[in-house]
Amino acid sequence: MNSEILPRYTHWINGTATEWDGEFLPVMNPATGETMSTVAKGTAEVVDTAVQAARHAFENPKWQRMTGNQRGKLLIKLALLIEQHSKTLATMETQNVGKVLWGTTAEIKDSVELLEYYAGAAATFTGETKPLPSHLGITLHQPVGVCALIVPWNYPLMLAIWKLAPALAAGNAVVLKPSELTPITAFALAELAKEAGFPDGILNIVNGVGSEVGQALLEHPKVDKVSFTGGTQTGKIVMATCAKTLKRLTLELGGKSAAIVFEDADYDAALAGTLFGIYYSAGQSCEARSRILVHKSFYDQFVADFADKAKKIVVGDPMAKGTQMGSLISLQRLEVVNGYVEQGVQEGATLVCGGKRLMEGELAKGAFYAPTLLSNVKNSMTVAQEEIFGPVAVAIPFETEEEAVAIANDSRYGLAGTVWTTNGARALRVTAALKTGLVGVNTIMTGQTGMPFGGWKESGFGRELALETLKHYTEPKSIEWYYGTKPLNPFGL
Ligand code: TXE
């Protein structure tokens, strides 16, 4: 296809799409293998322009004087506009990410709900007054300033909103950096934010590759805070770079989360939940339950039933009704995923199902990988320790509750987990013992609006989706106001 006639995405600065005479990168539809548009490959200069625009807009007295209620109103208008355009946005997202349309539709619905949540919270996140000896203590929560929001490709619009909603509710200005693979819906978001009435410069977008524009954002002296979602390796670079200027930082990184299926679990619910927990979004979720720990007494049966159902998952055109799993983000990622599966088998795991690229008919054009299960996995194997980020589950047997907890915690990650049990006391013991930020009991639906989302250990730090998230986008200030009758004069001079 002639790239001249494809839609082109540049940058969004000061309320408008910029001109760009630099390089463009192709943007792919991973399910069809077609180039669907091109995106500007930004530079440090464009980052500087965007940050200056954000700084200018942030310092504008009109924005500074806006109340939480007024910012909340803008967020509500944005939520309504996104709701009105949800079909178009979901279609764009599906075509760019390769994930099923019902999935992207649900993500947009959740994003609308999150905007509404922070719209309500914007006016409530105020300081406190504290009586002190001869002083009145007042705390203020003031916006940090310019926030760089760096998001990955697996949930492009939703994760942008996870960051943007609390940042704007708290009164900041933002520069959003979408993944170079999935820049499309961010642009639509910027247009809708303008229509909602956000002042120009409050929301800016820079496009390009992480090592250039992402890095330039991290190094920019006028960026006050960075909120990053992505891989753990990149997260470490982000943290080291932010340390140079002590930027405020939150990191939401990878995971290798465990679903523990106890002998007293509701078998059918656990089976359905563990399948969805890994194959939703083709396993490309940070909180995917990629390790399935199953009690020894029914391990073989569970593995057989799981594989039986995994083989029935409808993989294909993510736009088609009835498809249950779409494509991976790229053929390059598919090769990485396949490499892990091969390594698992070399290290002694048994390939029960999947383990191959799907090439029948139209599928050959895209990055489709069969839902895969490896059994007889030891937790020390690479496939149990590293984040594969694809539709690959590993099944590990255990005998006792203590052993299950020890296996689940034997990971450098600590994002999520699920406990499948009908024993309430056990649920309480195990949820308390897991070293993760999120735990589901008989559910994989963690990460709902209002519940703090984030990891322990190498899964990062900071929490999204909750009221406390506003703390990450504000600086607290303590004011101590003396009201004694005599001037304070400790030196007696
Ligand atoms: O992510 P990256 P990638 C994991 C998953 C996946 C691996 C690699 O295991 O296989 O990470 O994926 C920007 N300074 N997750 O390579 O590199 C980049 O442009 C600043 C888990 O796609 O982390 C993109 O916008 N920014 C994760 C964003 O960082 C940089 C979701 C994420 O890219 C940068 C995605 C730099 N030096 C992948 N380098 C999750 N937590 O869900 C890159 N970027």
Coordinates of C-alpha atoms and ligand atoms in Angstrom, one line a residue:
M1 CA 0.0 0.0 0.0
N2 CA 1.2 3.5 -0.8
S3 CA 2.1 5.1 2.5
E4 CA 1.4 8.5 1.1
I5 CA -2.4 7.8 1.2
L6 CA -2.4 6.3 4.7
P7 CA -3.6 8.4 7.6
R8 CA -0.6 10.0 9.3
Y9 CA -0.3 10.8 13.0
T10 CA 2.1 13.5 14.1
H11 CA 2.2 15.0 17.6
W12 CA -0.5 16.9 19.5
I13 CA 0.8 20.0 21.1
N14 CA -1.0 23.0 22.4
G15 CA -4.4 21.8 21.3
T16 CA -3.5 21.0 17.7
A17 CA -1.9 18.3 15.5
T18 CA 1.5 19.5 14.6
E19 CA 3.2 19.6 11.2
W20 CA 6.0 17.0 10.9
D21 CA 8.6 16.9 8.2
G22 CA 10.7 14.3 10.0
E23 CA 10.6 10.5 9.7
F24 CA 7.4 8.4 9.9
L25 CA 7.1 4.8 11.2
P26 CA 4.6 2.3 9.9
V27 CA 1.6 1.4 12.2
M28 CA 0.4 -2.1 11.7
N29 CA -2.8 -4.1 12.0
P30 CA -1.3 -7.2 13.5
A31 CA -4.3 -9.4 12.6
T32 CA -4.0 -8.7 8.9
G33 CA -0.3 -7.8 8.5
E34 CA -1.3 -4.6 6.8
T35 CA 0.1 -1.2 7.4
M36 CA -2.8 0.9 8.6
S37 CA -1.2 4.3 9.1
T38 CA 2.1 6.0 9.8
V39 CA 3.2 7.8 13.0
A40 CA 5.8 10.5 13.4
K41 CA 9.2 9.4 14.8
G42 CA 9.7 12.3 17.2
T43 CA 12.9 13.8 18.5
A44 CA 14.1 15.5 21.7
E45 CA 13.2 18.8 20.1
V46 CA 9.5 17.9 19.8
V47 CA 9.5 16.7 23.4
D48 CA 10.9 20.0 24.5
T49 CA 8.2 21.9 22.6
A50 CA 5.5 19.7 24.1
V51 CA 6.9 20.0 27.7
Q52 CA 7.2 23.8 27.3
A53 CA 3.5 23.9 26.1
A54 CA 2.4 21.8 29.1
R55 CA 4.4 24.0 31.5
H56 CA 2.9 27.2 30.0
A57 CA -0.6 25.8 30.2
F58 CA -0.1 24.5 33.7
E59 CA 1.1 27.9 34.9
N60 CA -1.8 29.8 33.3
P61 CA -3.7 31.4 36.1
K62 CA -7.0 30.3 34.6
W63 CA -6.0 26.7 35.0
Q64 CA -4.4 27.3 38.4
R65 CA -7.6 28.9 39.7
M66 CA -9.9 26.2 38.4
T67 CA -11.6 24.4 41.2
G68 CA -11.8 20.6 41.5
N69 CA -15.4 20.8 40.6
Q70 CA -14.7 22.6 37.4
R71 CA -12.0 20.1 36.4
G72 CA -14.4 17.3 37.3
K73 CA -16.9 18.8 34.9
L74 CA -14.4 18.7 32.1
L75 CA -13.7 15.0 32.9
I76 CA -17.4 14.2 32.8
K77 CA -17.7 15.9 29.4
L78 CA -14.7 13.9 28.2
A79 CA -16.3 10.7 29.5
L80 CA -19.6 11.5 27.7
L81 CA -17.7 12.1 24.4
I82 CA -15.8 8.9 24.7
E83 CA -19.0 7.0 25.4
Q84 CA -20.6 8.6 22.3
H85 CA -17.6 7.5 20.2
S86 CA -17.0 4.2 21.8
K87 CA -17.8 2.1 18.8
T88 CA -15.3 4.0 16.6
L89 CA -12.7 4.0 19.3
A90 CA -13.1 0.3 20.0
T91 CA -12.8 -0.5 16.3
M92 CA -9.6 1.6 16.0
E93 CA -8.1 -0.1 19.0
T94 CA -9.0 -3.6 17.8
Q95 CA -7.5 -2.9 14.3
N96 CA -4.3 -1.6 15.9
V97 CA -3.8 -4.0 18.7
G98 CA -5.4 -7.2 17.2
K99 CA -7.5 -7.9 20.3
V100 CA -11.2 -8.8 20.1
L101 CA -13.8 -6.1 19.6
W102 CA -15.8 -7.1 22.7
G103 CA -12.6 -6.7 24.7
T104 CA -11.8 -3.2 23.5
T105 CA -15.4 -2.2 23.9
A106 CA -15.3 -3.3 27.5
E107 CA -12.0 -1.4 28.1
I108 CA -13.6 1.8 26.8
K109 CA -16.6 1.3 29.0
D110 CA -14.2 0.9 32.0
S111 CA -12.3 4.0 30.9
V112 CA -15.5 6.0 30.9
E113 CA -16.3 4.8 34.4
L114 CA -12.8 5.8 35.6
L115 CA -13.1 9.3 34.2
E116 CA -16.4 9.6 36.0
Y117 CA -14.8 8.3 39.2
Y118 CA -12.0 10.9 39.1
A119 CA -14.5 13.6 38.1
G120 CA -16.2 13.0 41.4
A121 CA -12.9 12.7 43.3
A122 CA -11.5 15.9 41.9
A123 CA -13.3 18.1 44.4
T124 CA -12.9 15.8 47.3
F125 CA -9.2 15.4 47.4
T126 CA -8.5 18.4 49.6
G127 CA -6.2 19.0 52.6
E128 CA -6.9 18.7 56.3
T129 CA -6.8 21.0 59.2
K130 CA -5.0 19.8 62.4
P131 CA -5.0 21.5 65.8
L132 CA -1.4 21.9 67.0
P133 CA 0.0 23.6 70.1
S134 CA -0.6 27.3 69.4
H135 CA -0.7 26.6 65.7
L136 CA -3.3 25.7 63.2
G137 CA -2.0 23.0 60.8
I138 CA -3.3 23.1 57.3
T139 CA -2.4 20.6 54.6
L140 CA -2.7 21.3 50.9
H141 CA -2.4 18.8 48.0
Q142 CA -1.0 20.8 45.1
P143 CA -0.6 19.5 41.6
V144 CA 3.0 18.2 40.9
G145 CA 3.2 20.2 37.6
V146 CA 4.0 18.6 34.2
C147 CA 3.5 14.8 34.2
A148 CA 4.9 12.5 31.5
L149 CA 2.6 9.5 31.0
I150 CA 4.3 6.7 29.1
V151 CA 2.1 3.8 28.1
P152 CA 2.5 0.5 26.3
W153 CA 0.7 -1.2 23.5
N154 CA -1.4 -3.8 25.2
Y155 CA -4.3 -1.4 26.4
P156 CA -3.4 1.8 24.7
L157 CA -6.4 4.0 25.4
M158 CA -7.4 2.5 28.7
L159 CA -3.9 2.8 30.2
A160 CA -3.6 6.4 28.9
I161 CA -6.9 7.1 30.8
W162 CA -5.7 5.3 33.9
K163 CA -3.0 8.0 34.1
L164 CA -4.6 11.0 32.5
A165 CA -7.8 11.0 34.6
P166 CA -6.1 11.3 38.0
A167 CA -3.4 13.6 36.7
L168 CA -6.0 16.1 35.3
A169 CA -8.3 15.7 38.2
A170 CA -5.5 16.8 40.4
G171 CA -4.8 19.9 38.3
N172 CA -1.6 18.9 36.4
A173 CA -0.7 19.3 32.7
V174 CA 0.4 16.2 30.9
V175 CA 2.5 14.9 28.0
L176 CA 1.4 11.5 26.9
K177 CA 3.7 9.2 25.1
P178 CA 1.8 6.2 23.5
S179 CA 3.7 3.2 22.3
E180 CA 5.0 3.6 18.8
L181 CA 3.1 0.4 17.9
T182 CA -0.3 1.8 19.0
P183 CA -0.5 5.6 18.7
I184 CA -4.0 5.9 17.1
T185 CA -6.6 6.1 19.9
A186 CA -4.4 8.6 21.9
F187 CA -4.9 11.1 19.1
A188 CA -8.7 10.7 19.2
L189 CA -8.5 11.1 22.9
A190 CA -6.7 14.4 22.5
E191 CA -9.3 15.7 20.0
L192 CA -12.1 14.7 22.4
A193 CA -10.4 16.4 25.3
K194 CA -10.2 19.6 23.3
E195 CA -13.9 19.3 22.5
A196 CA -14.7 18.7 26.2
G197 CA -13.1 22.0 26.9
F198 CA -9.7 21.2 28.4
P199 CA -7.5 24.3 27.7
D200 CA -4.9 23.9 25.0
G201 CA -1.6 22.6 26.3
I202 CA -3.0 20.8 29.2
L203 CA -2.9 17.5 27.2
N204 CA -0.1 17.0 24.7
I205 CA 1.1 13.9 22.8
V206 CA 4.5 13.1 21.5
N207 CA 5.0 10.1 19.3
G208 CA 8.1 8.2 18.5
V209 CA 10.3 5.4 19.9
G210 CA 10.9 4.9 23.6
S211 CA 14.6 5.3 23.5
E212 CA 14.3 8.7 21.9
V213 CA 11.2 10.5 22.9
G214 CA 10.5 8.5 26.0
Q215 CA 14.1 9.0 27.1
A216 CA 13.9 12.8 26.3
L217 CA 10.8 13.1 28.5
L218 CA 12.6 11.4 31.4
E219 CA 15.6 13.7 31.1
H220 CA 13.6 16.9 30.6
P221 CA 14.2 19.2 33.6
K222 CA 10.7 20.7 33.3
V223 CA 9.0 17.3 33.7
D224 CA 8.1 16.9 37.4
K225 CA 6.5 13.4 37.4
V226 CA 6.7 10.3 35.3
S227 CA 4.0 7.6 35.4
F228 CA 5.2 4.6 33.4
T229 CA 3.6 1.3 32.4
G230 CA 5.7 -1.2 30.5
G231 CA 8.2 -4.0 30.8
T232 CA 10.3 -4.4 33.9
Q233 CA 13.6 -4.0 32.1
T234 CA 12.5 -0.7 30.6
G235 CA 11.1 0.3 34.0
K236 CA 14.6 0.0 35.5
I237 CA 16.0 2.3 32.9
V238 CA 13.1 4.7 33.5
M239 CA 13.9 4.7 37.3
A240 CA 17.6 5.2 36.8
T241 CA 17.0 8.1 34.5
C242 CA 14.5 9.7 36.7
A243 CA 16.9 9.5 39.7
K244 CA 19.1 12.0 38.0
T245 CA 16.6 14.8 38.6
L246 CA 14.7 13.0 41.4
K247 CA 11.4 13.1 39.4
R248 CA 8.4 11.7 41.1
L249 CA 7.8 8.3 39.7
T250 CA 5.3 5.5 39.6
L251 CA 6.0 2.2 37.8
E252 CA 3.5 -0.4 36.7
L253 CA 5.6 -3.3 35.3
G254 CA 5.4 -6.9 34.4
G255 CA 4.1 -9.9 36.3
K256 CA 4.1 -13.7 36.6
S257 CA 0.9 -14.1 38.6
A258 CA -0.3 -17.3 40.1
A259 CA -3.8 -18.8 40.1
I260 CA -3.9 -21.4 43.0
V261 CA -6.5 -24.0 42.5
F262 CA -7.1 -25.8 45.9
E263 CA -8.7 -29.2 46.3
D264 CA -11.8 -27.5 47.7
A265 CA -12.3 -25.1 44.8
D266 CA -15.5 -25.0 42.7
Y267 CA -13.9 -27.0 39.9
D268 CA -15.9 -25.6 37.0
A269 CA -15.6 -22.0 38.2
A270 CA -11.8 -22.5 38.6
L271 CA -11.5 -24.0 35.1
A272 CA -13.4 -21.2 33.4
G273 CA -11.6 -18.6 35.4
T274 CA -8.1 -19.9 34.9
L275 CA -8.7 -20.1 31.1
F276 CA -9.9 -16.6 30.9
G277 CA -7.2 -15.4 33.3
I278 CA -4.5 -16.3 30.8
Y279 CA -6.1 -16.2 27.4
Y280 CA -7.9 -12.9 27.7
S281 CA -6.1 -10.5 25.5
A282 CA -4.0 -13.4 24.3
G283 CA -2.0 -13.3 27.5
Q284 CA -0.7 -9.8 26.8
S285 CA -1.8 -8.5 30.2
C286 CA 0.5 -7.6 33.1
E287 CA -1.8 -9.3 35.5
A288 CA -2.4 -12.4 33.4
R289 CA -2.5 -15.5 35.7
S290 CA 0.2 -17.3 33.7
R291 CA 1.2 -19.8 36.4
I292 CA -1.6 -22.2 37.3
L293 CA -0.9 -24.0 40.6
V294 CA -3.1 -27.1 40.9
H295 CA -3.5 -29.5 43.8
K296 CA -1.9 -32.8 43.2
S297 CA -5.0 -34.8 43.9
F298 CA -6.7 -33.7 40.6
Y299 CA -3.7 -32.1 38.7
D300 CA -3.9 -34.6 35.7
Q301 CA -7.6 -34.2 35.4
F302 CA -7.5 -30.4 35.6
V303 CA -4.7 -30.3 33.0
A304 CA -6.6 -32.5 30.6
D305 CA -9.9 -30.5 31.0
F306 CA -8.1 -27.2 30.7
A307 CA -6.3 -28.3 27.5
D308 CA -9.6 -29.6 26.1
K309 CA -11.2 -26.2 26.6
A310 CA -8.1 -24.3 25.4
K311 CA -8.3 -26.1 22.1
K312 CA -11.9 -24.9 21.7
I313 CA -11.1 -21.2 22.0
V314 CA -12.1 -19.5 18.8
V315 CA -8.9 -17.7 17.6
G316 CA -9.2 -15.4 14.6
D317 CA -10.4 -12.1 13.1
P318 CA -10.7 -9.8 16.2
M319 CA -13.5 -7.8 14.5
A320 CA -15.7 -10.9 13.9
K321 CA -18.5 -11.8 16.3
G322 CA -17.8 -15.0 18.1
T323 CA -14.0 -14.7 18.1
Q324 CA -12.6 -15.3 21.6
M325 CA -8.9 -14.5 21.1
G326 CA -7.3 -12.2 18.6
S327 CA -3.7 -11.9 17.4
L328 CA -0.6 -11.0 19.2
I329 CA 0.8 -7.5 18.8
S330 CA 3.4 -8.5 16.2
L331 CA 5.2 -11.3 14.5
Q332 CA 8.3 -10.3 16.4
R333 CA 6.5 -10.8 19.7
L334 CA 5.1 -14.1 18.4
E335 CA 8.7 -15.3 17.8
V336 CA 9.6 -14.4 21.4
V337 CA 6.6 -16.3 22.8
N338 CA 7.3 -19.3 20.7
G339 CA 10.9 -19.2 21.8
Y340 CA 9.8 -19.4 25.4
V341 CA 7.6 -22.5 24.7
E342 CA 10.5 -24.2 23.0
Q343 CA 12.7 -23.4 25.9
G344 CA 10.1 -24.8 28.3
V345 CA 10.1 -28.1 26.4
Q346 CA 13.9 -28.2 26.4
E347 CA 13.9 -27.7 30.1
G348 CA 11.6 -30.7 30.7
A349 CA 8.0 -29.3 30.5
T350 CA 5.3 -31.2 28.5
L351 CA 3.5 -29.3 25.7
V352 CA -0.1 -30.3 26.3
C353 CA -1.7 -28.1 23.6
G354 CA -0.9 -25.2 21.3
G355 CA 2.8 -24.2 21.0
K356 CA 2.5 -23.1 17.4
R357 CA 1.6 -20.2 15.1
L358 CA -1.8 -20.6 13.5
M359 CA -1.5 -20.4 9.7
E360 CA -4.8 -21.7 8.4
G361 CA -6.4 -19.5 5.7
E362 CA -6.6 -15.8 6.6
L363 CA -4.8 -16.5 9.9
A364 CA -1.5 -16.8 8.0
K365 CA -1.5 -13.0 7.4
G366 CA -1.5 -12.2 11.1
A367 CA 0.3 -12.9 14.4
F368 CA -2.0 -15.6 15.7
Y369 CA -0.7 -18.1 18.2
A370 CA -2.6 -21.1 19.6
P371 CA -3.7 -21.1 23.2
T372 CA -0.8 -23.0 24.9
L373 CA -0.5 -25.1 28.0
L374 CA 2.7 -26.5 29.4
S375 CA 2.4 -29.1 32.2
N376 CA 5.0 -30.8 34.5
V377 CA 6.5 -27.4 35.0
K378 CA 8.8 -26.7 37.9
N379 CA 8.7 -23.2 39.3
S380 CA 12.4 -22.9 38.7
M381 CA 12.0 -23.2 34.9
T382 CA 12.4 -20.2 32.7
V383 CA 8.7 -20.5 31.6
A384 CA 7.6 -20.2 35.2
Q385 CA 10.0 -17.3 36.1
E386 CA 9.9 -15.0 33.1
E387 CA 7.0 -13.0 31.8
I388 CA 6.1 -14.6 28.4
F389 CA 3.4 -12.0 27.6
G390 CA 1.5 -14.4 25.3
P391 CA -1.2 -17.1 25.5
V392 CA 1.0 -19.5 27.4
A393 CA -0.1 -21.1 30.7
V394 CA 2.2 -23.2 32.8
A395 CA 0.6 -25.8 35.2
I396 CA 2.5 -26.6 38.4
P397 CA 1.4 -29.2 40.9
F398 CA 1.4 -28.7 44.7
E399 CA 0.5 -30.7 47.8
T400 CA 0.0 -28.4 50.7
E401 CA -1.3 -24.8 51.3
E402 CA 2.2 -23.8 52.5
E403 CA 3.8 -25.2 49.4
A404 CA 1.3 -23.4 47.1
V405 CA 2.0 -20.1 48.8
A406 CA 5.8 -20.7 48.7
I407 CA 5.6 -21.4 44.9
A408 CA 3.4 -18.4 44.2
N409 CA 5.8 -16.1 46.1
D410 CA 8.9 -17.6 44.5
S411 CA 9.0 -14.9 41.8
R412 CA 10.8 -11.6 41.3
Y413 CA 7.4 -10.2 40.4
G414 CA 4.5 -9.4 42.7
L415 CA 1.6 -8.0 40.8
A416 CA -1.5 -10.3 41.1
G417 CA -2.8 -13.7 42.0
T418 CA -6.1 -15.6 42.5
V419 CA -7.1 -18.1 45.1
W420 CA -9.6 -20.7 44.0
T421 CA -11.2 -22.2 47.2
T422 CA -14.6 -22.5 48.9
N423 CA -12.9 -22.5 52.3
G424 CA -13.2 -19.0 53.7
A425 CA -10.5 -19.3 56.3
R426 CA -8.1 -20.6 53.7
A427 CA -8.9 -17.7 51.4
L428 CA -8.1 -15.3 54.2
R429 CA -4.8 -17.0 55.1
V430 CA -3.6 -17.3 51.5
T431 CA -4.6 -13.8 50.4
A432 CA -2.7 -12.4 53.4
A433 CA 0.4 -14.6 52.6
L434 CA 0.7 -13.7 48.9
K435 CA 3.3 -11.0 48.2
T436 CA 1.4 -9.3 45.5
G437 CA -0.5 -6.0 45.1
L438 CA -3.7 -7.6 43.9
V439 CA -5.4 -10.9 44.9
G440 CA -8.7 -12.2 43.6
V441 CA -10.7 -14.8 45.6
N442 CA -12.6 -17.0 43.1
T443 CA -12.2 -14.3 40.4
I444 CA -9.7 -12.9 38.0
M445 CA -11.5 -9.7 37.7
T446 CA -9.1 -7.6 39.8
G447 CA -8.4 -4.0 38.8
Q448 CA -11.9 -2.6 39.1
T449 CA -12.5 1.1 39.5
G450 CA -11.7 2.4 42.9
M451 CA -9.4 -0.5 43.9
P452 CA -5.7 0.3 44.2
F453 CA -3.9 -1.4 41.3
G454 CA -0.1 -2.0 41.4
G455 CA 2.6 -4.3 42.2
W456 CA 5.1 -5.4 44.8
K457 CA 8.7 -6.3 44.1
E458 CA 9.8 -6.0 40.5
S459 CA 6.2 -5.4 39.4
G460 CA 6.7 -1.7 40.3
F461 CA 5.4 0.7 42.9
G462 CA 2.6 3.2 43.2
R463 CA -1.1 2.5 42.7
E464 CA -3.6 3.3 39.9
L465 CA -7.4 3.3 39.7
A466 CA -8.0 4.5 43.3
L467 CA -8.4 7.6 45.4
E468 CA -4.9 7.2 46.7
T469 CA -3.6 7.6 43.1
L470 CA -4.3 11.3 43.5
K471 CA -1.4 11.4 46.0
H472 CA 1.0 10.4 43.3
Y473 CA -0.1 13.4 41.2
T474 CA 0.1 15.9 44.0
E475 CA 2.7 17.3 46.4
P476 CA 1.5 17.7 50.0
K477 CA 2.2 21.0 51.7
S478 CA 2.1 21.6 55.4
I479 CA 1.2 25.0 56.6
E480 CA 1.6 25.8 60.3
W481 CA 0.0 29.0 61.3
Y482 CA 0.8 30.5 64.7
Y483 CA -2.0 32.1 66.7
G484 CA -0.4 32.6 70.2
T485 CA -0.7 35.9 71.9
K486 CA 3.0 36.6 72.3
P487 CA 5.5 36.5 69.5
L488 CA 7.6 33.3 69.4
N489 CA 11.1 34.2 70.7
P490 CA 12.9 31.0 71.7
F491 CA 16.4 32.7 71.7
G492 CA 14.9 35.4 74.1
L493 CA 16.8 38.1 72.1
Ligands
TXE1 O1 7.6 -2.6 26.5 P1 8.4 -1.3 26.9 P2 7.7 -3.5 25.2 C1 6.4 -6.3 29.2 C2 6.1 -7.6 28.5 C3 6.7 -7.4 27.1 C4 7.9 -6.5 27.5 C5 8.5 -5.7 26.4 O2 6.8 -8.7 29.1 O3 7.1 -8.5 26.5 O4 7.5 -5.7 28.5 O5 7.4 -5.0 25.8 C6 8.4 3.2 26.1 N1 12.5 5.5 28.1 N2 5.2 -5.4 29.2 O6 9.1 -3.6 24.6 O7 9.8 -1.3 26.2 C7 7.8 2.5 24.8 O8 8.0 3.4 23.7 C8 11.2 5.9 28.1 C9 4.4 -5.4 30.3 O9 6.7 -3.1 24.2 O10 8.4 -1.3 28.3 C10 6.4 2.3 25.2 O11 5.7 3.5 25.1 N3 10.2 5.2 27.5 C11 3.6 -4.2 30.4 C12 6.5 2.0 26.7 O12 7.8 2.5 27.1 C13 10.6 4.0 26.9 C14 3.0 -3.8 29.1 C15 6.5 0.5 27.0 O13 7.5 -0.2 26.3 C16 11.9 3.6 26.8 C17 3.9 -3.9 28.0 C18 12.9 4.4 27.5 N4 14.2 4.1 27.4 C19 5.0 -4.7 28.0 N5 12.0 2.5 26.1 C20 2.5 -4.2 31.4 N6 2.9 -3.8 32.6 O14 1.4 -4.5 31.2 C21 10.7 2.2 25.8 N7 9.8 3.1 26.2

